[in-house]
mmCIF file of C-alpha atoms in Angstrom:
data_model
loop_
_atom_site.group_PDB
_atom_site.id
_atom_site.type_symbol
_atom_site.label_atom_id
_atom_site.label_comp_id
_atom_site.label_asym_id
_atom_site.label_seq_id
_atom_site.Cartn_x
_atom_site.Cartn_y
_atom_site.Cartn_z
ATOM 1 C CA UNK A 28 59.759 15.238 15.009
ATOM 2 C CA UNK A 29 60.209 12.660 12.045
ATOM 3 C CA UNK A 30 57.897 12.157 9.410
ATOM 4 C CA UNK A 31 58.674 10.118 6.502
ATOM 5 C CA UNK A 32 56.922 7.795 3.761
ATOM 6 C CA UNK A 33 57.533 5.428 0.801
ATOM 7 C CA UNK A 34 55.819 4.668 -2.083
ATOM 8 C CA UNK A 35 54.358 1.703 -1.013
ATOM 9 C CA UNK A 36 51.530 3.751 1.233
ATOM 10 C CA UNK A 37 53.723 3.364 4.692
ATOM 11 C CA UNK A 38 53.516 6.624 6.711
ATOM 12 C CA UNK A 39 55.731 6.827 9.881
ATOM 13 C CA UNK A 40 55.215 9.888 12.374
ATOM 14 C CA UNK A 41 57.710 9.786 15.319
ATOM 15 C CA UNK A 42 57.573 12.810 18.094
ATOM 16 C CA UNK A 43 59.965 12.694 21.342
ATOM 17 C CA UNK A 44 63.380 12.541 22.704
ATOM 18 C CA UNK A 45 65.374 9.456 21.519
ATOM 19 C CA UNK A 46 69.038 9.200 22.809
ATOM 20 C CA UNK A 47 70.616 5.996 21.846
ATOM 21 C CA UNK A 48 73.712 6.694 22.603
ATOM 22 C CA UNK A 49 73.507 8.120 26.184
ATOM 23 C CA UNK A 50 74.180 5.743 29.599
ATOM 24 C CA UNK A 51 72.465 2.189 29.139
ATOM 25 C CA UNK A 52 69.809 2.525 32.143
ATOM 26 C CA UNK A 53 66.620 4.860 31.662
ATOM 27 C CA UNK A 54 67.880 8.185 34.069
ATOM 28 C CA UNK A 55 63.926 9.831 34.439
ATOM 29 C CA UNK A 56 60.583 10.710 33.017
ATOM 30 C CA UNK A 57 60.768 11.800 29.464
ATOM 31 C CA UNK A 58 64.171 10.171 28.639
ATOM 32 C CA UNK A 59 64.164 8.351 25.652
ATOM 33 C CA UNK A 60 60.354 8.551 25.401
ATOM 34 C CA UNK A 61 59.260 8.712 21.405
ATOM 35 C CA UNK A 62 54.996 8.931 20.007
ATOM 36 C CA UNK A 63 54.975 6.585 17.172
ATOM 37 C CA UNK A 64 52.027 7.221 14.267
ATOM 38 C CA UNK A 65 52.508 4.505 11.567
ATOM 39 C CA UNK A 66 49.485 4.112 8.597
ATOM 40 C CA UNK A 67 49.338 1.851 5.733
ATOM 41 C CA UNK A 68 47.262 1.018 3.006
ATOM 42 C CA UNK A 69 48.179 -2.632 3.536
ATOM 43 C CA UNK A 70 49.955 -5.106 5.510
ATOM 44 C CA UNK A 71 52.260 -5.969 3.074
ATOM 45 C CA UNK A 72 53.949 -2.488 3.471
ATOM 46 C CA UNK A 73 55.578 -3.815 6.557
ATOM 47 C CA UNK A 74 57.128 -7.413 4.958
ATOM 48 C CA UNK A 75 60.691 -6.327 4.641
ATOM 49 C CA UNK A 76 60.965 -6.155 8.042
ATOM 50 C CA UNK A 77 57.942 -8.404 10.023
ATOM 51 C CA UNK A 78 58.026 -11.018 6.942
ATOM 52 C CA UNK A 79 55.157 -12.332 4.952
ATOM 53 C CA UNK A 80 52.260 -11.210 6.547
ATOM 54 C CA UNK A 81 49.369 -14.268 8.062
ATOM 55 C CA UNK A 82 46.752 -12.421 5.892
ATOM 56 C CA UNK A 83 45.831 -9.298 4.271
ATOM 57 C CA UNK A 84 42.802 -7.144 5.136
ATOM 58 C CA UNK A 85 43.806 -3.890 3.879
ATOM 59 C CA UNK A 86 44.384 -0.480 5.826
ATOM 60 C CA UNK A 87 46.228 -0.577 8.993
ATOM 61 C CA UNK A 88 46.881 2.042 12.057
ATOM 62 C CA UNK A 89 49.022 1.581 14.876
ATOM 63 C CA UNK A 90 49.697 4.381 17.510
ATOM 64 C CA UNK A 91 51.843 3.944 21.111
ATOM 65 C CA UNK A 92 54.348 5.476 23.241
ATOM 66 C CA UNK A 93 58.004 3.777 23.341
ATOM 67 C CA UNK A 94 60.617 4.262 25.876
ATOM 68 C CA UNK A 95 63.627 3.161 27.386
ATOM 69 C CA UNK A 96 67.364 2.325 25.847
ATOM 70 C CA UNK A 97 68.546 1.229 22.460
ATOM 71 C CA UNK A 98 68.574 -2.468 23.947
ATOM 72 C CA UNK A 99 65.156 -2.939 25.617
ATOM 73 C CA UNK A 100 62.125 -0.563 25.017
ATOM 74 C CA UNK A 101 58.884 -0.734 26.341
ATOM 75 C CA UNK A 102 55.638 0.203 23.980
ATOM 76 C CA UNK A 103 53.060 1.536 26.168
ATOM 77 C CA UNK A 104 49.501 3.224 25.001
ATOM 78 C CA UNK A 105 49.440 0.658 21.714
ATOM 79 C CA UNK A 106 45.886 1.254 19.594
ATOM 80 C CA UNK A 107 46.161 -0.544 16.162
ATOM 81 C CA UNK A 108 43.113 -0.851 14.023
ATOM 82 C CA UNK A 109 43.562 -3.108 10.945
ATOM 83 C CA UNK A 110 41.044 -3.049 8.062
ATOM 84 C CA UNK A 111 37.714 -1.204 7.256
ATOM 85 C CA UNK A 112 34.023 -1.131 7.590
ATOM 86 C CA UNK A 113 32.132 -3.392 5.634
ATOM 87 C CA UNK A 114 35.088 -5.718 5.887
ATOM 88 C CA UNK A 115 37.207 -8.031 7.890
ATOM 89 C CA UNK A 116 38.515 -5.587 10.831
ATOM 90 C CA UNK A 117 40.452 -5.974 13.885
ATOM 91 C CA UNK A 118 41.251 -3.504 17.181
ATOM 92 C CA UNK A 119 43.557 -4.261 19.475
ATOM 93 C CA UNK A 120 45.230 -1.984 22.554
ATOM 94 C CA UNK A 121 47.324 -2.200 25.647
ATOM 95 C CA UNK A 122 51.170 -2.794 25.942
ATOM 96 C CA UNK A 123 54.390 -4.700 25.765
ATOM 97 C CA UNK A 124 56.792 -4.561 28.888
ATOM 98 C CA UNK A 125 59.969 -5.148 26.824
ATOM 99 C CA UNK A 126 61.334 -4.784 22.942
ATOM 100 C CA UNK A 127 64.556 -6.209 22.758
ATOM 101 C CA UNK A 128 67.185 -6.236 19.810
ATOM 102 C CA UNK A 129 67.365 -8.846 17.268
ATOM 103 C CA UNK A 130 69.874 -11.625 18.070
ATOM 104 C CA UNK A 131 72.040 -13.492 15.321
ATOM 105 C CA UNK A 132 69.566 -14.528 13.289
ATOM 106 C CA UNK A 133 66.493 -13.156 14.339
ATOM 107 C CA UNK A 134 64.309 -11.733 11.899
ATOM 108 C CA UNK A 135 61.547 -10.086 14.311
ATOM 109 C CA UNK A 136 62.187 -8.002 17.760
ATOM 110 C CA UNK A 137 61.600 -10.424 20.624
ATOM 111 C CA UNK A 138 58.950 -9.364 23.388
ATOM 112 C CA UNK A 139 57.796 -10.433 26.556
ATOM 113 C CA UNK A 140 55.347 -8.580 29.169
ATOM 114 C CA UNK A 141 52.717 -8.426 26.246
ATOM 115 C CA UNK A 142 49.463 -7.547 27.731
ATOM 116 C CA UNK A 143 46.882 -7.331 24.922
ATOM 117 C CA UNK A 144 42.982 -6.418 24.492
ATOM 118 C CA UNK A 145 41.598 -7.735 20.840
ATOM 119 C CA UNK A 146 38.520 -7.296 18.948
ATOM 120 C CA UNK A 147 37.836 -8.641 16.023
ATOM 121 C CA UNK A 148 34.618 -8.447 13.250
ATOM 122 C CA UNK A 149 33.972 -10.287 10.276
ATOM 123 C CA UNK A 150 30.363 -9.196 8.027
ATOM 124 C CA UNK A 151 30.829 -12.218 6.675
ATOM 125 C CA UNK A 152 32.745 -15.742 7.939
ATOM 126 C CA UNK A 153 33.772 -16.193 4.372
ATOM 127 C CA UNK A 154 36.652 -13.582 4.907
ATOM 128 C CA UNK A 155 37.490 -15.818 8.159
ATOM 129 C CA UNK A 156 37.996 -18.191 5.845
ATOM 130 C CA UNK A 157 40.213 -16.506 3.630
ATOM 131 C CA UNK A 158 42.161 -15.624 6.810
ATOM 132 C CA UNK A 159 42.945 -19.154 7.925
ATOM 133 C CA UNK A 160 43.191 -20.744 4.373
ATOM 134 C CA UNK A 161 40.064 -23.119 4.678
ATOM 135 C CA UNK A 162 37.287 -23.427 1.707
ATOM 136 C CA UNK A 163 35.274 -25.055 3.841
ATOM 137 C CA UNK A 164 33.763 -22.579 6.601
ATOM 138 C CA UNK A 165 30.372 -21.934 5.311
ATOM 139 C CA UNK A 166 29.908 -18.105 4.299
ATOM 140 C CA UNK A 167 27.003 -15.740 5.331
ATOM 141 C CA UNK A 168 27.482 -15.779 8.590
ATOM 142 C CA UNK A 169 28.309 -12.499 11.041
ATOM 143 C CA UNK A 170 31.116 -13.191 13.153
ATOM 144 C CA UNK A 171 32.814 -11.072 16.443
ATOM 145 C CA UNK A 172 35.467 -12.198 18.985
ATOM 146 C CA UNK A 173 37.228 -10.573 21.565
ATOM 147 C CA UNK A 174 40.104 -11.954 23.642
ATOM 148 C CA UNK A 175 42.860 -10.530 26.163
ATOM 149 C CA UNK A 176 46.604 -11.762 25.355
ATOM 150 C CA UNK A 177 49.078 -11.873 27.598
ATOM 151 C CA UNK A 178 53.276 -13.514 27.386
ATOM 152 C CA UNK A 179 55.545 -13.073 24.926
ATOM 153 C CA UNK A 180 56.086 -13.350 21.286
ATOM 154 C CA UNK A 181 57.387 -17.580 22.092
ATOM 155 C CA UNK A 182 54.045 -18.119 24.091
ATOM 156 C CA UNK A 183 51.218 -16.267 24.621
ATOM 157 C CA UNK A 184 48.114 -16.741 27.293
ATOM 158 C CA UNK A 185 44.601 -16.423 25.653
ATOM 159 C CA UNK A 186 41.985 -15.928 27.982
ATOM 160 C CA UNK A 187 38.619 -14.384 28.497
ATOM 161 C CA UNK A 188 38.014 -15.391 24.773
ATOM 162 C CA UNK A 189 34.397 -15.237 23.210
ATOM 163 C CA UNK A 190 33.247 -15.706 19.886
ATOM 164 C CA UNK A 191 30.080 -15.061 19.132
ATOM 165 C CA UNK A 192 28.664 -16.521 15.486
ATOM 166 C CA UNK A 193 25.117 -14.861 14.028
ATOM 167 C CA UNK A 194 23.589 -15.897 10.696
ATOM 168 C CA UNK A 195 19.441 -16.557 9.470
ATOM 169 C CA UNK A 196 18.789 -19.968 11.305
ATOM 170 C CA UNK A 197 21.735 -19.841 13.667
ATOM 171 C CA UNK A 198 23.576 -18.066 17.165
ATOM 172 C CA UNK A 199 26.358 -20.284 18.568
ATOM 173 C CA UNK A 200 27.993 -18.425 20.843
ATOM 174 C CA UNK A 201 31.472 -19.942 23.059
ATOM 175 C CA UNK A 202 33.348 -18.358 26.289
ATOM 176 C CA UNK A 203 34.619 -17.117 28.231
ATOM 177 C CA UNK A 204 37.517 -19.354 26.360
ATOM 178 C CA UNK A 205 41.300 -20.147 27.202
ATOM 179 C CA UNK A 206 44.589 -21.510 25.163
ATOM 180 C CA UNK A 207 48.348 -21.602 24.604
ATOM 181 C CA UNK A 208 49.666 -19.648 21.229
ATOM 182 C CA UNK A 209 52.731 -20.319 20.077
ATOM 183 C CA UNK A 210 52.869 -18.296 16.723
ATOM 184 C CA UNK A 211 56.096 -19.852 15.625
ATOM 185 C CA UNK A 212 55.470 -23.548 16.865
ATOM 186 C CA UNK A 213 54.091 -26.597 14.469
ATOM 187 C CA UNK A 214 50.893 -26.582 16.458
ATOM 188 C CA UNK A 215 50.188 -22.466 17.180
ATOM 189 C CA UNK A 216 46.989 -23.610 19.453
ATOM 190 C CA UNK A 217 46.613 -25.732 22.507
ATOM 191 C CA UNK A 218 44.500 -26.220 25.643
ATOM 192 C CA UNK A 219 41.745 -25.109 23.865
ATOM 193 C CA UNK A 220 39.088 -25.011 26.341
ATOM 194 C CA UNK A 221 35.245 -23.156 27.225
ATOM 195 C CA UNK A 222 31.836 -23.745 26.998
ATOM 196 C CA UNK A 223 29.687 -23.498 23.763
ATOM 197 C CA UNK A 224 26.255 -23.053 23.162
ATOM 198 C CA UNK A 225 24.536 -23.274 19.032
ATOM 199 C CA UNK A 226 20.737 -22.298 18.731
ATOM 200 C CA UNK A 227 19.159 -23.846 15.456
ATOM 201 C CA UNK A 228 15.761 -22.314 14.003
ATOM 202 C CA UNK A 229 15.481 -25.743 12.808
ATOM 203 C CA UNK A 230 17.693 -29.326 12.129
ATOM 204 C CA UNK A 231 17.516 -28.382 7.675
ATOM 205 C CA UNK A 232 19.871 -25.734 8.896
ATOM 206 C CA UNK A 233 21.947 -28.201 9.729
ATOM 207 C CA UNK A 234 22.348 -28.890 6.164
ATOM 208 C CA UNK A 235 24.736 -25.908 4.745
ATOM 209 C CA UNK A 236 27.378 -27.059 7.481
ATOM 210 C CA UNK A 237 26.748 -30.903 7.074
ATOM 211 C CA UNK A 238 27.021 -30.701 2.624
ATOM 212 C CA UNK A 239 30.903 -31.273 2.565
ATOM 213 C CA UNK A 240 30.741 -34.363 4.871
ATOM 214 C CA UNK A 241 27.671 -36.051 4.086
ATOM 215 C CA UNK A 242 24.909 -36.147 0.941
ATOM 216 C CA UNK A 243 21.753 -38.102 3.157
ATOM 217 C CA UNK A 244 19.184 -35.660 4.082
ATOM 218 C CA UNK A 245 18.864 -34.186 6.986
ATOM 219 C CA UNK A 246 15.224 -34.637 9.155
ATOM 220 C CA UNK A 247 13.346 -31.947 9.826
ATOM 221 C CA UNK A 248 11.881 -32.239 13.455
ATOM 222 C CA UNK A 249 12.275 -28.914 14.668
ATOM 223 C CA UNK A 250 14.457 -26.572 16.696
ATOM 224 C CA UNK A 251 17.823 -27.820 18.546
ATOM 225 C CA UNK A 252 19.825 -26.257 20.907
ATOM 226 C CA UNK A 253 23.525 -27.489 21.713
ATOM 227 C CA UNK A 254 25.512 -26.882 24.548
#
């Protein structure tokens, strides 16, 4: 057992058997099979090694069970929670079917056989904001997603996506959804696709989400539902 932390806030708790030295092939159960406990206060405790991370919402857990030889490890039993209550947080479990080593080059630990389950919350869409670098989501709105992942870290398979979207006046709700990621490529989404449904109160609703485009007033007739 290993148990070790910097100054920065990064805890790491490792618990097993971890030979990387033996013969290259996996010889039974237990073999090279290590518990991994790793805590931070923050995201950026892990950016000398994963790079700058996409955004920042505070505490982080990640728990999981990794096995197999000093060239390819699997990470089974993975539970990561990332932020807190009252704030931006995210949940997501399941496992990846192979870790390899870094190539010439490589910054991050390619992976393929990545089968994912993600939640995700946001109190209030202004933090969703913040996470994709837009000014121009309206705030004051209660947002949750879910989604299950599945490829590798080149191309991943989002499907059985939902997002549902809550606020005064407003529930727009969209799924089950499907796309292409491609976290490294010039255009991360594509094949976007799923039905969507928004429920107005009334059409001056309309009016938070219309300001940055247009300044003409917006009629007042009623309710309005979209699909």
């Amino acid at each position: 057992k290993l148990t070790t932390s910097n100054d920065e806030g990064l805890q790491v708790s490792l618990s097993g058997r971890l030979n990387l030295f033996g013969a290259d092939a996996v010889n039974g159960p237990g073999t090279n099979t290590v518990l991994l406990d790793l805590r931070g206060p923050s995201l950026g405790t892990l950016q000398r090694w994963l790079g700058e991370p996409p955004f920042e919402p505070g505490p982080w857990r990640a728990t999981g069970k990794l096995s197999g030889n000093r060239d390819n490890f699997v990470l089974q039993d993975i539970d990561i929670e990332i932020g807190e209550p009252g704030s931006l947080e995210v949940r997501a479990n399941g496992s990846i079917g192979r870790i390899g080593a870094p190539g010439s080059g490589q910054e991050q630990f390619p992976a393929s056989g990545i089968l994912l389950s993600v939640q995700a919350y946001a109190p209030d869409s202004a933090q969703i904001g913040v996470l994709l670098g837009r000014d121009d989501i309206p705030p004051g709105q209660e947002v949750t997603a879910s989604a299950e992942l599945a490829g590798s870290t080149q191309e991943l398979q989002l499907r059985s996506g939902a997002v549902t979207i809550t606020a005064r006046d407003l529930r727009a709700t969209a799924g089950p959804l499907s796309a292409l990621l491609r976290p490294a490529g010039e255009e991360p989404l594509a094949d976007l696709t799923g039905p969507i449904r928004i429920e107005l109160s009334n059409t001056s609703a309309l009016s938070q989400y219309l300001t940055p485009y247009t300044s003409k007033p917006i009629p007042v007739p009623g309710a309005i539902e979209l699909s």
